[in-house]
Short mmCIF file of C-alpha atoms in Angstrom, two decimals:
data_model
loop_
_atom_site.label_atom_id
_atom_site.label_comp_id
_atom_site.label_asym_id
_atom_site.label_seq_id
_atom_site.Cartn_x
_atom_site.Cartn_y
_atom_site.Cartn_z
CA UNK O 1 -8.29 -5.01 13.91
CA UNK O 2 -7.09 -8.53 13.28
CA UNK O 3 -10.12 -9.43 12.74
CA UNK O 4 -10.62 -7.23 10.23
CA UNK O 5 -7.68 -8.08 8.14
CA UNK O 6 -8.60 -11.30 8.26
CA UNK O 7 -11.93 -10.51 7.25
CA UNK O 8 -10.57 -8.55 4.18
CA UNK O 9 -8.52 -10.89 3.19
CA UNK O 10 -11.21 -13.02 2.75
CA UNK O 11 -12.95 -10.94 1.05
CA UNK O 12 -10.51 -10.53 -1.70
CA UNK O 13 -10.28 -13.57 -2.13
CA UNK O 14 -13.71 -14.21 -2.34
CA UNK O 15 -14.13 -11.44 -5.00
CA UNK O 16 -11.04 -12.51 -7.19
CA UNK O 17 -10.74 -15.53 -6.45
CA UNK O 18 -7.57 -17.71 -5.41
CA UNK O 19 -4.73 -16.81 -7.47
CA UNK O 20 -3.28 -19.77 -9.10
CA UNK O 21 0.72 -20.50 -8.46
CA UNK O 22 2.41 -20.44 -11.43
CA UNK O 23 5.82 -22.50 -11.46
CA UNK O 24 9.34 -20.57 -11.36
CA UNK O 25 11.32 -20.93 -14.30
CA UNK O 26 14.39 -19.46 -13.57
CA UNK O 27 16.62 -19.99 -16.55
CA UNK O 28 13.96 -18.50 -19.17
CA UNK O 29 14.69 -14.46 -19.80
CA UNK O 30 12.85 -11.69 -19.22
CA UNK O 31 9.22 -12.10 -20.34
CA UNK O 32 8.37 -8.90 -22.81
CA UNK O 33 4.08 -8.60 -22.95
CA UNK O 34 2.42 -7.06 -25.93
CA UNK O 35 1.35 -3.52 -26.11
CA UNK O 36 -2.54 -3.04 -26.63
CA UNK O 37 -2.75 0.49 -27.68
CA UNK O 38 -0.30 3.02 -29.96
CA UNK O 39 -1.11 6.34 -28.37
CA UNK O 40 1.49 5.09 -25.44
CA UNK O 41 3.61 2.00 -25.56
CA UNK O 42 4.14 -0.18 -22.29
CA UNK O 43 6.98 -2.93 -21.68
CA UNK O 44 6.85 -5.44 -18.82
CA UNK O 45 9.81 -7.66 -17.81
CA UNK O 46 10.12 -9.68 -15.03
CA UNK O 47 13.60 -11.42 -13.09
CA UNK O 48 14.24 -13.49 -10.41
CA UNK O 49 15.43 -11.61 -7.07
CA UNK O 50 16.27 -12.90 -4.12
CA UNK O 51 14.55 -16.18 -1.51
CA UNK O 52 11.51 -14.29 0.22
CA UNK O 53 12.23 -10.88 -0.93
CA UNK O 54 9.42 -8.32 -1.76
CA UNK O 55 10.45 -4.75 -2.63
CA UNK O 56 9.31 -1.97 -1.21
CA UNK O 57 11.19 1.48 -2.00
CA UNK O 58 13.66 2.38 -4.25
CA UNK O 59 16.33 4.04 -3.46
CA UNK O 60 18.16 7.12 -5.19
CA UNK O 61 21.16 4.71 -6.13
CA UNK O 62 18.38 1.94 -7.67
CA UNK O 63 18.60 -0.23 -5.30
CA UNK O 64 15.67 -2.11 -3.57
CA UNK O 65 14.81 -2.03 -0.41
CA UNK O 66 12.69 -4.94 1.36
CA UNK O 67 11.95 -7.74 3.60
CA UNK O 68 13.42 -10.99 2.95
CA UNK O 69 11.85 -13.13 5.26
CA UNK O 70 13.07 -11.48 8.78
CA UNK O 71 15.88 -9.66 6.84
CA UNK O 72 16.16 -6.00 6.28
CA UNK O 73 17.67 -5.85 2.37
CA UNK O 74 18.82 -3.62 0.26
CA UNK O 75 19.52 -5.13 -3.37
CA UNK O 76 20.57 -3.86 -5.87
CA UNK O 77 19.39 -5.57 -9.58
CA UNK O 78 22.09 -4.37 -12.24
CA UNK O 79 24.94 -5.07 -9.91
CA UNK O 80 23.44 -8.28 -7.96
CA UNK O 81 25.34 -6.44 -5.05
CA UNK O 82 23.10 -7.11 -1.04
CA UNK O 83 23.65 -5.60 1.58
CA UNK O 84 21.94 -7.02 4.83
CA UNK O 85 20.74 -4.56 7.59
CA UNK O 86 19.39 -6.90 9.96
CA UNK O 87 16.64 -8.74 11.21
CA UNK O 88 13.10 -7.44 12.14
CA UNK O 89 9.78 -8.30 12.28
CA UNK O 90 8.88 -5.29 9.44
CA UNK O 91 10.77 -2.59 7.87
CA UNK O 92 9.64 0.80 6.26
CA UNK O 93 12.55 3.21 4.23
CA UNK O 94 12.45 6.92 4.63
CA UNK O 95 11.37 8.93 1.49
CA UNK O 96 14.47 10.30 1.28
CA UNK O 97 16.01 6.57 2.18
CA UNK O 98 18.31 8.32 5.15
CA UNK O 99 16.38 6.67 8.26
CA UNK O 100 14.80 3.14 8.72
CA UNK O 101 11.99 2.45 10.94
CA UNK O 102 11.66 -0.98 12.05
CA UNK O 103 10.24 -3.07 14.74
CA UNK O 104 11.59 -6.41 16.49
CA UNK O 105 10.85 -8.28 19.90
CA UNK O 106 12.15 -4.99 21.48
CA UNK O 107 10.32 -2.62 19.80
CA UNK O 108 10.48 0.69 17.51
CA UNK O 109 13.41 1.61 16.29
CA UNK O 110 14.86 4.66 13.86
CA UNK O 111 18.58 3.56 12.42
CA UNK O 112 20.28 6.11 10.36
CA UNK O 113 21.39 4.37 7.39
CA UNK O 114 24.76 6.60 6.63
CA UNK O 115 26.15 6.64 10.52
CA UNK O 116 24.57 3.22 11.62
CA UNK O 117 22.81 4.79 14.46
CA UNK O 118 20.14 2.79 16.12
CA UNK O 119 17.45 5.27 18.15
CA UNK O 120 15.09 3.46 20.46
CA UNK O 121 11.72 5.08 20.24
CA UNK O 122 9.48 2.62 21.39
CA UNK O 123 10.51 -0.33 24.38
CA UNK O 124 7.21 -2.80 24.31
CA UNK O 125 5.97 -4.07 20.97
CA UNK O 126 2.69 -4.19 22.46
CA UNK O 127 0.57 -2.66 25.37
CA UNK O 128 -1.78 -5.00 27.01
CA UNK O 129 -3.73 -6.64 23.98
CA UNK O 130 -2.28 -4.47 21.03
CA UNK O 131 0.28 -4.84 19.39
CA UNK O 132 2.49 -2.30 17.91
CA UNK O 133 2.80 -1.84 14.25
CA UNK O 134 4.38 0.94 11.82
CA UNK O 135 2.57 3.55 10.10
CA UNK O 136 4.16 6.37 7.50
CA UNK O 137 7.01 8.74 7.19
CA UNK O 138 5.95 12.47 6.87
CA UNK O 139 7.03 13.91 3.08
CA UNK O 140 10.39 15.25 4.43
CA UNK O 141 11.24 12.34 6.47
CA UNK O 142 11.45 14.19 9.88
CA UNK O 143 8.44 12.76 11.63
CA UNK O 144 7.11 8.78 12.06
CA UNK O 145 3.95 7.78 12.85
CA UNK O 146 3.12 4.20 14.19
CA UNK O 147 0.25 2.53 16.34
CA UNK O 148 -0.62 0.32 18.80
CA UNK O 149 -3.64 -1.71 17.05
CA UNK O 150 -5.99 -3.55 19.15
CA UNK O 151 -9.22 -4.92 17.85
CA UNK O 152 -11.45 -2.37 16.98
CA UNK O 153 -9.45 0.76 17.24
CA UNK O 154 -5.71 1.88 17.01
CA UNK O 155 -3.94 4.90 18.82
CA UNK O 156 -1.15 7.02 16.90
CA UNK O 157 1.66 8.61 18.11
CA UNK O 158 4.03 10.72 15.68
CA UNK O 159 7.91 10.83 16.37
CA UNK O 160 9.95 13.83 15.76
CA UNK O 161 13.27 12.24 14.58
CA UNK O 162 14.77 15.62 15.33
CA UNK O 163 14.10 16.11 18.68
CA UNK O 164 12.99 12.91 19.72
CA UNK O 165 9.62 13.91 20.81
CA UNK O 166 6.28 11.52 20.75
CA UNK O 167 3.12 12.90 20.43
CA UNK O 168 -0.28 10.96 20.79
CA UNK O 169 -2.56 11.94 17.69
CA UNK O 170 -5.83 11.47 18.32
CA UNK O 171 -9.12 12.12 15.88
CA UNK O 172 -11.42 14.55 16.42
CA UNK O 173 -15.60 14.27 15.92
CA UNK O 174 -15.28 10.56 14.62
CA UNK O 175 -14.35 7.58 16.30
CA UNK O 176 -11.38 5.38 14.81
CA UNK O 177 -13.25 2.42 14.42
CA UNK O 178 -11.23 0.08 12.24
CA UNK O 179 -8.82 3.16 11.19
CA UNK O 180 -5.94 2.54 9.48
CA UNK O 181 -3.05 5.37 8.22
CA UNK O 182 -2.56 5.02 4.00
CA UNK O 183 -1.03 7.67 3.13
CA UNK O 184 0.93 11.49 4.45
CA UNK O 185 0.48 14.16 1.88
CA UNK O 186 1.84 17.92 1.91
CA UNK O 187 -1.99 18.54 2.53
CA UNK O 188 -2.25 16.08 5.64
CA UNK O 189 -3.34 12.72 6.61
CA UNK O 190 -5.20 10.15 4.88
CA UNK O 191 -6.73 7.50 6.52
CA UNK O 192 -9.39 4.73 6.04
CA UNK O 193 -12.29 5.10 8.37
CA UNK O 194 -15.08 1.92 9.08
CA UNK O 195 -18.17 3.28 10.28
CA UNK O 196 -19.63 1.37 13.36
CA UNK O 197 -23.19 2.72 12.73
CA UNK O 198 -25.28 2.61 9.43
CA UNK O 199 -26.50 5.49 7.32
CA UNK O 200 -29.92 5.42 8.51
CA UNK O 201 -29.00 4.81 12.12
CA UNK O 202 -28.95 0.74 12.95
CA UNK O 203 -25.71 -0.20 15.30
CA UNK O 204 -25.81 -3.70 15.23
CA UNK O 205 -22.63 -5.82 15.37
CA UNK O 206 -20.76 -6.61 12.07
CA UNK O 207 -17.02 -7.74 11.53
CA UNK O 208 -16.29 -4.78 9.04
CA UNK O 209 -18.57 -2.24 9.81
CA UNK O 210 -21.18 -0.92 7.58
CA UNK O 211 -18.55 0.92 5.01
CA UNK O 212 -15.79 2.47 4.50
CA UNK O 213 -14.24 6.08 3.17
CA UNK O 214 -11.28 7.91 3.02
CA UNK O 215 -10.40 11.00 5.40
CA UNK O 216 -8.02 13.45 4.98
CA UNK O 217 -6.53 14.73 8.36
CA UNK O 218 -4.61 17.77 10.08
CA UNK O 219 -1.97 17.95 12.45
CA UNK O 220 -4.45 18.78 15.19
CA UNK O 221 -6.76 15.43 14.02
CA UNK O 222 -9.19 17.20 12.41
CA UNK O 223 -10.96 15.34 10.04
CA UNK O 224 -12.65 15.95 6.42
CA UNK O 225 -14.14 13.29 4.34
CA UNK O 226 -12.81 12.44 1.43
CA UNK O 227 -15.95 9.86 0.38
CA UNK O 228 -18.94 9.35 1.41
CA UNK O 229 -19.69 5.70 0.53
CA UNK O 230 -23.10 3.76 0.92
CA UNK O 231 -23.13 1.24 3.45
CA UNK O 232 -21.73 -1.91 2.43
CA UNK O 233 -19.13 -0.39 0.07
CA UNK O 234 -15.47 -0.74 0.92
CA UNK O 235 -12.60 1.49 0.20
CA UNK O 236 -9.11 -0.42 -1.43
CA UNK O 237 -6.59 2.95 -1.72
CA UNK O 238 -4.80 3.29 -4.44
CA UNK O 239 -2.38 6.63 -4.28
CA UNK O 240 -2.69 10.21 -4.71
CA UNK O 241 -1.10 12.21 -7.39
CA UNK O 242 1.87 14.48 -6.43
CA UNK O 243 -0.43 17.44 -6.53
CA UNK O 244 -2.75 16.36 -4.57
CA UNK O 245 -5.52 16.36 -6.74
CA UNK O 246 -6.56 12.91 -7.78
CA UNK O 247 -6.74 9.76 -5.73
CA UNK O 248 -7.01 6.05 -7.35
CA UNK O 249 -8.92 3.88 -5.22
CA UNK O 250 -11.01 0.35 -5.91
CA UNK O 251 -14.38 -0.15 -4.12
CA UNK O 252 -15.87 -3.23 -3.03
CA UNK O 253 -19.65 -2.89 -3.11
CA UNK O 254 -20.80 -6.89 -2.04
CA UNK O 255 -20.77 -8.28 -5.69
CA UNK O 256 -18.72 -10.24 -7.44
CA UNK O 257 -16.52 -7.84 -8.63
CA UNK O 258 -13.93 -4.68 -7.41
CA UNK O 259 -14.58 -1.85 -9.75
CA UNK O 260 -11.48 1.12 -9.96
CA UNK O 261 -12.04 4.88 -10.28
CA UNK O 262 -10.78 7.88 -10.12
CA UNK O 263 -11.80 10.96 -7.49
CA UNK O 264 -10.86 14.28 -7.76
CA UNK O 265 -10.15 16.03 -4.01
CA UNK O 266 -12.88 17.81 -2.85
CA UNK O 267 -15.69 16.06 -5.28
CA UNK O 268 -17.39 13.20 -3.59
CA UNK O 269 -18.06 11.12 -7.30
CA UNK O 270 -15.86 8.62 -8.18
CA UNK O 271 -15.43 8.53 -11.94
CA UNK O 272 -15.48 4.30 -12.89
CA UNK O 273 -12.72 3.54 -15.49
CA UNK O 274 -13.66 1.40 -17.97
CA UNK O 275 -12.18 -2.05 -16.69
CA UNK O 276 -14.05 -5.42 -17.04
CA UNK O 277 -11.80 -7.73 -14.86
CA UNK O 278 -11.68 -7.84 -11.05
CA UNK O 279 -9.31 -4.98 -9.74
CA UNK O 280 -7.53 -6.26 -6.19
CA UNK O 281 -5.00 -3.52 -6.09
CA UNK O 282 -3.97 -0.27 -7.93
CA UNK O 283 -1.44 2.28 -8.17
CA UNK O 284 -1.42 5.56 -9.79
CA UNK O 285 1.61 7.66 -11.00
CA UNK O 286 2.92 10.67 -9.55
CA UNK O 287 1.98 13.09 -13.01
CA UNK O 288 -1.85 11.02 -12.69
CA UNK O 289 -1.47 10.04 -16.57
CA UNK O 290 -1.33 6.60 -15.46
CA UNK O 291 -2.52 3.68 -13.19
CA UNK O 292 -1.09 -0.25 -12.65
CA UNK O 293 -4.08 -2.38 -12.12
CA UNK O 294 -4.04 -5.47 -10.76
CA UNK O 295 -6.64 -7.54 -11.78
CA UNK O 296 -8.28 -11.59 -11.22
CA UNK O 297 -9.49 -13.36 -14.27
CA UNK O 298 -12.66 -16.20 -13.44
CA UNK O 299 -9.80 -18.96 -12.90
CA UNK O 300 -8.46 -16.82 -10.26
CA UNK O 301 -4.62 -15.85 -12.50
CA UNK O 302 -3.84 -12.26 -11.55
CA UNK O 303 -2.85 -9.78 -14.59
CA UNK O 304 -0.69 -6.82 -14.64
CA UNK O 305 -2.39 -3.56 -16.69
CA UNK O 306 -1.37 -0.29 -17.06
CA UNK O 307 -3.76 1.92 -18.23
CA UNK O 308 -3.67 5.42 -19.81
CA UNK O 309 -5.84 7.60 -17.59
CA UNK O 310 -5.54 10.04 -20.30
CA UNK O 311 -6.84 7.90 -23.37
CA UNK O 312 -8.33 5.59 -20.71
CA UNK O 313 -7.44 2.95 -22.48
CA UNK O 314 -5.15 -0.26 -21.48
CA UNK O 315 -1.78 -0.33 -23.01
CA UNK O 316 -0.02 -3.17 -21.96
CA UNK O 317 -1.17 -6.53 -20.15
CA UNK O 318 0.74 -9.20 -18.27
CA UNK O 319 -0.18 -12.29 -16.88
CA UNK O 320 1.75 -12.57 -13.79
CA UNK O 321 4.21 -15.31 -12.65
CA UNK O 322 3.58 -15.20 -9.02
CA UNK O 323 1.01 -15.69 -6.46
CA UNK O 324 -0.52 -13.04 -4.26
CA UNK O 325 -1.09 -9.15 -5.30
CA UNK O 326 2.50 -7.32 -5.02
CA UNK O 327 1.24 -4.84 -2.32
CA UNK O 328 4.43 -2.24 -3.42
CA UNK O 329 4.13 -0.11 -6.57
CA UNK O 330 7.27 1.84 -6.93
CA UNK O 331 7.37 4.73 -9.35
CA UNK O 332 9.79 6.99 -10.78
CA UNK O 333 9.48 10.59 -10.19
CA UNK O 334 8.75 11.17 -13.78
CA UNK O 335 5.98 8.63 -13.63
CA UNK O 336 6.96 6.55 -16.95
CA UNK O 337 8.60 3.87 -15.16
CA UNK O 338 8.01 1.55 -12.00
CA UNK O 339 8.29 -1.82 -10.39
CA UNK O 340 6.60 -3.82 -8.16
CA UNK O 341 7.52 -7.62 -6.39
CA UNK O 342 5.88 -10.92 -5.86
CA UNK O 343 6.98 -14.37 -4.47
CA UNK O 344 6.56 -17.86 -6.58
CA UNK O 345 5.48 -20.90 -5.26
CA UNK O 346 8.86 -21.71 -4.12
CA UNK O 347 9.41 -18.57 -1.92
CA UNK O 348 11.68 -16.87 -4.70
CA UNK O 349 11.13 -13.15 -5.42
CA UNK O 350 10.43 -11.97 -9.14
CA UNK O 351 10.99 -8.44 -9.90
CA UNK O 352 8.83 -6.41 -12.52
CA UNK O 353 9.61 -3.69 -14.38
CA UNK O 354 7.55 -1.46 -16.19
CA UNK O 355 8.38 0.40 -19.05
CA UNK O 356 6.44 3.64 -20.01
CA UNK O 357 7.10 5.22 -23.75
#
């Protein structure tokens, strides 16, 4: 599995190429960029945030949540106020921002954030060659998944925060070759699958496998495509709507570029939207009206888009400050605003913001 990530990493990089640090300049104000389209009106701002933090959930009081460095953070950007919950290796907020998985040198551990409790779940942060890693909270924040990876493979195991039970989940019909959890919907489990063996048969050894595609999984690990790529095509996920209906997703096909489209659940097609730049992330809002891209220019700068899904047009772009894509999209419920974090060359986080009118 490492050797995967590393492998994808590369490939990325390869694709869009290496983005270009920008200096810091902290004592300029928030950057405004230029709307591209009047049917809907974007605004993106940007402000320094704290040394090595990257957001990652928002919380119903709007503050931030995030790793600085080995720090557990919450911050909070109209009243400057932090509040430090410790040190881990990585950190992942409950939807409803109540519990706190993390892990550290002693394990997995759930801390209620209103009492302070501290539940040991997990002892070992590995088991022989893995290593143990966090996964997703279910919708109503009652159950956990994480993983031991090791190379090739990863076994699950869901915690019941309730009644402090572990269960192993394990798939059904398809091995987990180079599996790895994205996302838990009201309608199950989605995961990325590699496949070990090509369409027409051949096994033969490759780093990444021979594709990619998303499944969508039960309780019981049953497991129903999502995609059905061709070999050498490679899924990047980029959300599902709060219905359940569409999913955003870029695929890597072996050329120079990362296209972005959209599928609907239960059609295999992916429907290309109309974007000429390198897409090495995305992030779709909860309503499905519409999508942050973002994209690598030829000299290797990453932009900030959003794009109307509706008009399927863009309507805003932003060259970004930072290096690195942001890897956290956070969006309001009503799906008109969100914000998303990236580090300068000096280690400093920069906040964006995204305005949707």
């Amino acid at each position: 599995m490492k050797k995967f990530l590393l492998v994808l990493m590369v490939i990325l990089l390869f694709t869009s190429g290496c983005a270009i640090k920008n200096p810091n300049n902290t004592s300029s104000p928030p950057k405004a960029s230029t709307p591209l389209n009047k049917a809907h009106t974007a605004e993106i701002t940007e402000m320094n945030t704290l040394k090595y933090f990257v957001p990652s959930t928002v919380t119903p009081d709007g503050s931030l949540f995030g790793m600085a460095g080995n720090n557990l953070t919450l911050w909070n950007p109209k009243t400057g106020e932090i509040k430090a919950m410790g040190s881990a290796w990585s950190g992942m907020l409950s939807p409803d921002a109540t519990k706190l998985a993390y892990t550290n040198e002693q394990g997995l551990h759930i801390l209620d954030v209103d009492t302070g409790l501290v539940t040991s779940v997990v002892q070992n942060p590995s088991q022989g060659n893995s290593s143990l890693a966090l996964g997703l909270w279910s919708p109503n924040s009652g159950k956990f998944m994480y993983m031991f990876v090791w190379e090739w493979s990863s076994d699950y195991f869901i915690y019941n925060v309730e009644s402090g039970e572990k269960t192993a989940y394990e798939f059904h019909d398809i091995p987990k070759f180079l599996s790895s959890p994205v996302d838990w919907l009201d309608s199950g489990l989605l995961f990325i699958v590699h496949a070990n063996k090509s369409k027409s048969g051949e096994q033969e050894y490759r780093e990444n496998g021979y594709r990619s595609d998303l499944m969508l999984a039960d309780m019981d690990g049953n497991i129903t495509p999502v995609t059905s790529l061709d070999d050498g095509q490679f899924i990047l996920y980029g959300g599902t709507t709060s219905n359940n209906r569409n999913i955003l997703m870029s695929v890597w096909g072996g050329g120079s570029k990362t296209s972005v489209g959209l599928l609907k659940i239960g059609e295999e097609k992916i429907d290309p939207l109309p974007v000429q730049e390198n897409t090495v992330e995305s992030s779709i809002s909860p309503d499905g009206k519409f999508a942050m891209l973002i994209t690598s220019a030829k000299d290797g700068r990453l932009s900030a888009q959003v794009f109307d899904l509706v008009s399927r047009t863009v309507i805003c772009k932003k060259e970004l400050t930072g290096y690195g894509p942001p890897g956290y999209f956070m969006w309001s419920k009503d799906g008109r605003a969100v914000y998303f974090g990236q580090l300068d060359d000096n280690d400093n986080g920069i906040l964006y913001t995204v305005n949707i009118n």
